[in-house]
Amino acid sequence: MALLIVVVALVVVLVRSHHLSLLSVLVFCVLIPSVILHEISHGLVALACGDDTAKRAGRLTVNPLAHVDVVGTIIVPVIMVLSGIGAFGWAKPVPVDVSKLRSPRNQAVLVGLVGPATNIVLALVAAFVYRDLVPAHDKLGVLLTGNLSAQPVWAQIVFLVGYVNVILAVFNLIPLPPLDGSAVVERLIPDRWLPGYYRIRPFTLILPLALIVLSSLGGPGGDLLNHIFDPALNWWGRVVGI
């Protein structure tokens, strides 16, 4: 809690000194609840499939303090936003005991993919709200200038909820451990290979982080991420009406 207070105070100081834009703060504020809802959905589906580990751990709650990972939810997103790399972060992973699922190998795929599905639903809800409530001339201004900050704050938030959740959904569907898309790959791995795979899986977080950093530096990951994100963002833009 003390660290959270310090971070909030730091953000306020940075905004007032113009070292951090309001838009960056809004991105940060949208990212955190989006990631938390993503994680809660994993636990809810696991519970429906027979695993109550997340429930017993007190993780099926919207209280953000139960999900905050100091590094992934606060430090990494703040550093990345301040450095201009982009917004990326994660909540404390919801504990899931695959062995308690009624059909472990099949239902593990459902538990994994429900996170991105949650982000897709949030993106669509935001798209419909933005499309129906924001005047056409304001949407045209965003299309022509790319200047989202000219709109009211509430419209910026709605837009960012959709935009951020599209990014979260698509990124998490990349079949690269420990991202959720790897659940499909894991289902295809022969049983005899799984113990070895599970031993190395906790150390694979460096893979998506490296992909993001390479993209921000203009490395080979940049074009790859653009090819992955652009079709989804273009589709979402058509739903929004811009």
Coordinates of C-alpha atoms in Angstrom, one line a residue:
M1 CA 0.0 0.0 0.0
A2 CA 2.9 2.4 0.8
L3 CA 4.4 1.7 -2.6
L4 CA 1.1 2.3 -4.3
I5 CA 0.9 5.7 -2.6
V6 CA 4.4 6.6 -3.6
V7 CA 3.7 5.6 -7.2
V8 CA 0.5 7.7 -7.3
A9 CA 2.3 10.7 -5.9
L10 CA 5.1 10.3 -8.4
V11 CA 2.7 10.2 -11.3
V12 CA 0.9 13.3 -10.0
V13 CA 4.2 15.2 -9.8
L14 CA 5.3 14.0 -13.3
V15 CA 1.9 15.2 -14.8
R16 CA 2.1 18.6 -13.1
S17 CA 5.7 19.0 -14.3
H18 CA 4.7 18.0 -17.8
H19 CA 7.1 15.1 -17.8
L20 CA 4.1 12.7 -18.2
S21 CA 1.1 13.4 -20.4
L22 CA -2.5 12.9 -19.3
L23 CA -2.9 10.5 -22.1
S24 CA -0.1 8.3 -20.7
V25 CA -1.8 8.3 -17.3
L26 CA -5.1 7.3 -18.8
V27 CA -3.4 4.4 -20.6
F28 CA -1.9 3.3 -17.4
C29 CA -5.3 3.6 -15.5
V30 CA -7.1 1.6 -18.3
L31 CA -4.4 -1.0 -18.5
I32 CA -4.5 -2.1 -14.8
P33 CA -8.2 -3.0 -14.5
S34 CA -8.1 -4.6 -18.0
V35 CA -5.3 -6.9 -16.9
I36 CA -7.0 -7.6 -13.6
L37 CA -10.3 -8.6 -15.2
H38 CA -8.3 -10.8 -17.6
E39 CA -6.8 -12.6 -14.6
I40 CA -10.1 -13.0 -12.8
S41 CA -11.7 -14.6 -15.8
H42 CA -9.0 -17.4 -15.7
G43 CA -9.9 -18.1 -12.1
L44 CA -13.7 -18.1 -12.7
V45 CA -13.5 -20.6 -15.6
A46 CA -11.1 -22.8 -13.6
L47 CA -13.6 -22.8 -10.8
A48 CA -16.4 -23.8 -13.2
C49 CA -14.2 -26.6 -14.4
G50 CA -13.5 -28.0 -10.9
D51 CA -10.5 -26.1 -9.6
D52 CA -11.2 -23.8 -6.6
T53 CA -7.5 -22.8 -6.1
A54 CA -8.1 -19.2 -7.1
K55 CA -11.2 -18.9 -5.0
R56 CA -9.5 -20.3 -1.9
A57 CA -6.6 -17.8 -2.5
G58 CA -9.1 -14.9 -2.5
R59 CA -8.4 -14.0 -6.1
L60 CA -11.9 -14.0 -7.5
T61 CA -12.4 -10.4 -6.5
V62 CA -12.3 -7.0 -8.3
N63 CA -10.3 -5.6 -5.4
P64 CA -7.1 -4.5 -7.2
L65 CA -4.9 -5.0 -4.2
A66 CA -5.5 -8.7 -4.4
H67 CA -4.1 -8.8 -8.0
V68 CA -1.4 -6.2 -7.9
D69 CA 2.1 -7.5 -8.7
V70 CA 4.5 -4.7 -7.7
V71 CA 6.8 -5.3 -10.6
G72 CA 4.3 -6.2 -13.4
T73 CA 1.4 -4.0 -12.5
I74 CA 3.3 -0.9 -11.3
I75 CA 7.0 -0.7 -11.9
V76 CA 7.2 -2.1 -15.5
P77 CA 4.2 -0.2 -16.9
V78 CA 5.4 3.1 -15.4
I79 CA 8.9 2.6 -16.7
M80 CA 7.7 1.6 -20.2
V81 CA 5.3 4.6 -20.4
L82 CA 7.9 7.0 -19.2
S83 CA 10.5 5.6 -21.7
G84 CA 8.0 5.8 -24.6
I85 CA 8.3 2.1 -25.3
G86 CA 4.6 1.6 -24.7
A87 CA 2.2 0.3 -22.1
F88 CA 2.8 -3.3 -21.0
G89 CA 2.2 -5.0 -17.7
W90 CA 0.7 -7.9 -15.9
A91 CA -1.2 -8.7 -12.8
K92 CA -0.3 -11.3 -10.2
P93 CA -1.1 -14.6 -12.0
V94 CA -4.2 -16.3 -10.8
P95 CA -3.2 -19.7 -9.3
V96 CA -4.7 -22.6 -11.3
D97 CA -4.1 -26.3 -10.4
V98 CA -4.6 -28.0 -13.8
S99 CA -4.7 -31.4 -12.1
K100 CA -7.9 -30.4 -10.4
L101 CA -9.8 -29.7 -13.6
R102 CA -12.3 -32.4 -14.6
S103 CA -10.6 -32.7 -18.0
P104 CA -7.1 -31.2 -17.4
R105 CA -5.7 -31.1 -20.9
N106 CA -8.9 -29.9 -22.6
Q107 CA -10.1 -27.5 -20.0
A108 CA -6.7 -26.0 -19.5
V109 CA -7.2 -24.6 -23.0
L110 CA -10.5 -23.0 -22.0
V111 CA -8.9 -21.5 -18.8
G112 CA -6.1 -20.1 -20.9
L113 CA -8.1 -18.6 -23.7
V114 CA -10.8 -17.0 -21.6
G115 CA -8.4 -14.2 -20.7
P116 CA -8.1 -12.9 -24.2
A117 CA -11.8 -13.5 -24.8
T118 CA -12.5 -11.2 -21.8
N119 CA -10.4 -8.5 -23.4
I120 CA -12.2 -8.9 -26.7
V121 CA -15.6 -8.4 -25.0
L122 CA -14.3 -5.3 -23.2
A123 CA -13.0 -3.9 -26.5
L124 CA -16.3 -4.5 -28.3
V125 CA -18.3 -2.9 -25.5
A126 CA -16.0 0.1 -25.6
A127 CA -16.3 0.3 -29.4
F128 CA -20.1 0.3 -29.3
V129 CA -20.2 3.0 -26.6
Y130 CA -17.7 5.2 -28.4
R131 CA -19.4 4.7 -31.8
D132 CA -22.8 5.6 -30.4
L133 CA -22.0 8.4 -27.9
V134 CA -19.1 10.3 -29.5
P135 CA -20.1 12.9 -32.2
A136 CA -19.1 12.1 -35.8
H137 CA -17.0 15.3 -36.1
D138 CA -14.9 14.3 -33.0
K139 CA -14.3 10.9 -34.5
L140 CA -13.3 12.4 -37.8
G141 CA -10.8 14.7 -36.0
V142 CA -9.1 11.6 -34.4
L143 CA -9.0 10.0 -37.8
L144 CA -7.5 13.0 -39.6
T145 CA -5.1 14.2 -36.9
G146 CA -4.6 11.3 -34.6
N147 CA -5.1 13.7 -31.7
L148 CA -7.2 11.9 -29.2
S149 CA -6.4 14.4 -26.4
A150 CA -8.7 17.0 -28.1
Q151 CA -11.7 14.9 -27.0
P152 CA -13.4 15.0 -23.6
V153 CA -11.6 12.8 -21.0
W154 CA -14.5 10.4 -20.8
A155 CA -14.3 9.8 -24.6
Q156 CA -10.5 9.3 -24.4
I157 CA -11.1 6.7 -21.6
V158 CA -13.7 4.8 -23.6
F159 CA -11.5 4.8 -26.7
L160 CA -8.5 3.6 -24.7
V161 CA -10.4 0.9 -23.0
G162 CA -11.2 -0.6 -26.5
Y163 CA -7.7 0.1 -27.9
V164 CA -5.8 -1.3 -25.0
N165 CA -8.0 -4.4 -24.7
V166 CA -7.5 -5.2 -28.4
I167 CA -3.8 -5.1 -27.9
L168 CA -4.0 -7.2 -24.8
A169 CA -6.2 -9.8 -26.5
V170 CA -4.1 -10.1 -29.6
F171 CA -0.8 -10.1 -27.7
N172 CA -1.9 -12.7 -25.3
L173 CA -3.0 -15.0 -28.2
I174 CA 0.5 -15.2 -29.5
P175 CA 1.4 -18.9 -29.0
L176 CA 4.5 -18.1 -27.0
P177 CA 4.8 -19.2 -23.4
P178 CA 3.8 -17.9 -20.9
L179 CA 1.2 -16.0 -23.0
D180 CA -2.3 -17.5 -23.1
G181 CA -2.0 -18.5 -26.7
S182 CA 0.5 -21.1 -25.7
A183 CA -2.3 -23.1 -24.1
V184 CA -3.2 -24.3 -27.6
V185 CA 0.4 -25.4 -28.2
E186 CA 0.5 -27.1 -24.8
R187 CA -2.5 -29.1 -25.7
L188 CA -0.6 -30.5 -28.8
I189 CA 2.5 -31.4 -26.8
P190 CA 2.7 -35.2 -26.1
D191 CA 2.2 -36.2 -22.5
R192 CA 5.7 -37.5 -22.1
W193 CA 7.2 -34.1 -22.9
L194 CA 5.0 -32.1 -20.5
P195 CA 7.1 -32.5 -17.3
G196 CA 10.1 -30.9 -19.1
Y197 CA 8.0 -28.2 -20.6
Y198 CA 6.5 -27.3 -17.2
R199 CA 10.0 -27.0 -15.7
I200 CA 11.1 -24.3 -18.2
R201 CA 7.8 -22.5 -18.5
P202 CA 8.3 -20.2 -15.4
F203 CA 11.4 -18.8 -17.1
T204 CA 9.8 -17.9 -20.4
L205 CA 8.6 -14.4 -19.4
I206 CA 11.7 -13.0 -21.0
L207 CA 10.4 -14.0 -24.5
P208 CA 7.4 -11.6 -24.8
L209 CA 9.4 -8.8 -23.0
A210 CA 12.2 -9.2 -25.5
L211 CA 9.7 -9.0 -28.4
I212 CA 8.3 -5.7 -27.0
V213 CA 11.7 -4.2 -26.5
L214 CA 12.9 -5.2 -29.9
S215 CA 9.8 -3.7 -31.4
S216 CA 10.3 -0.4 -29.6
L217 CA 13.9 -0.2 -30.8
G218 CA 13.0 -0.9 -34.4
G219 CA 14.3 -4.5 -34.2
P220 CA 13.0 -7.5 -36.1
G221 CA 10.1 -7.9 -33.7
G222 CA 8.7 -4.5 -34.8
D223 CA 7.4 -5.6 -38.1
L224 CA 6.1 -8.9 -36.7
L225 CA 4.1 -7.1 -34.0
N226 CA 2.7 -4.6 -36.5
H227 CA 1.6 -7.5 -38.8
I228 CA -0.1 -9.1 -35.7
F229 CA -1.8 -6.0 -34.3
D230 CA -2.7 -4.0 -37.4
P231 CA -5.5 -6.3 -38.7
A232 CA -7.2 -6.4 -35.3
L233 CA -6.9 -2.7 -34.8
N234 CA -8.2 -1.9 -38.3
W235 CA -11.2 -4.2 -37.6
W236 CA -11.8 -2.5 -34.3
G237 CA -11.6 0.9 -35.9
R238 CA -14.3 -0.1 -38.4
V239 CA -16.5 -1.1 -35.5
V240 CA -15.8 2.2 -33.8
G241 CA -16.6 4.1 -36.9
I242 CA -13.2 5.7 -37.6

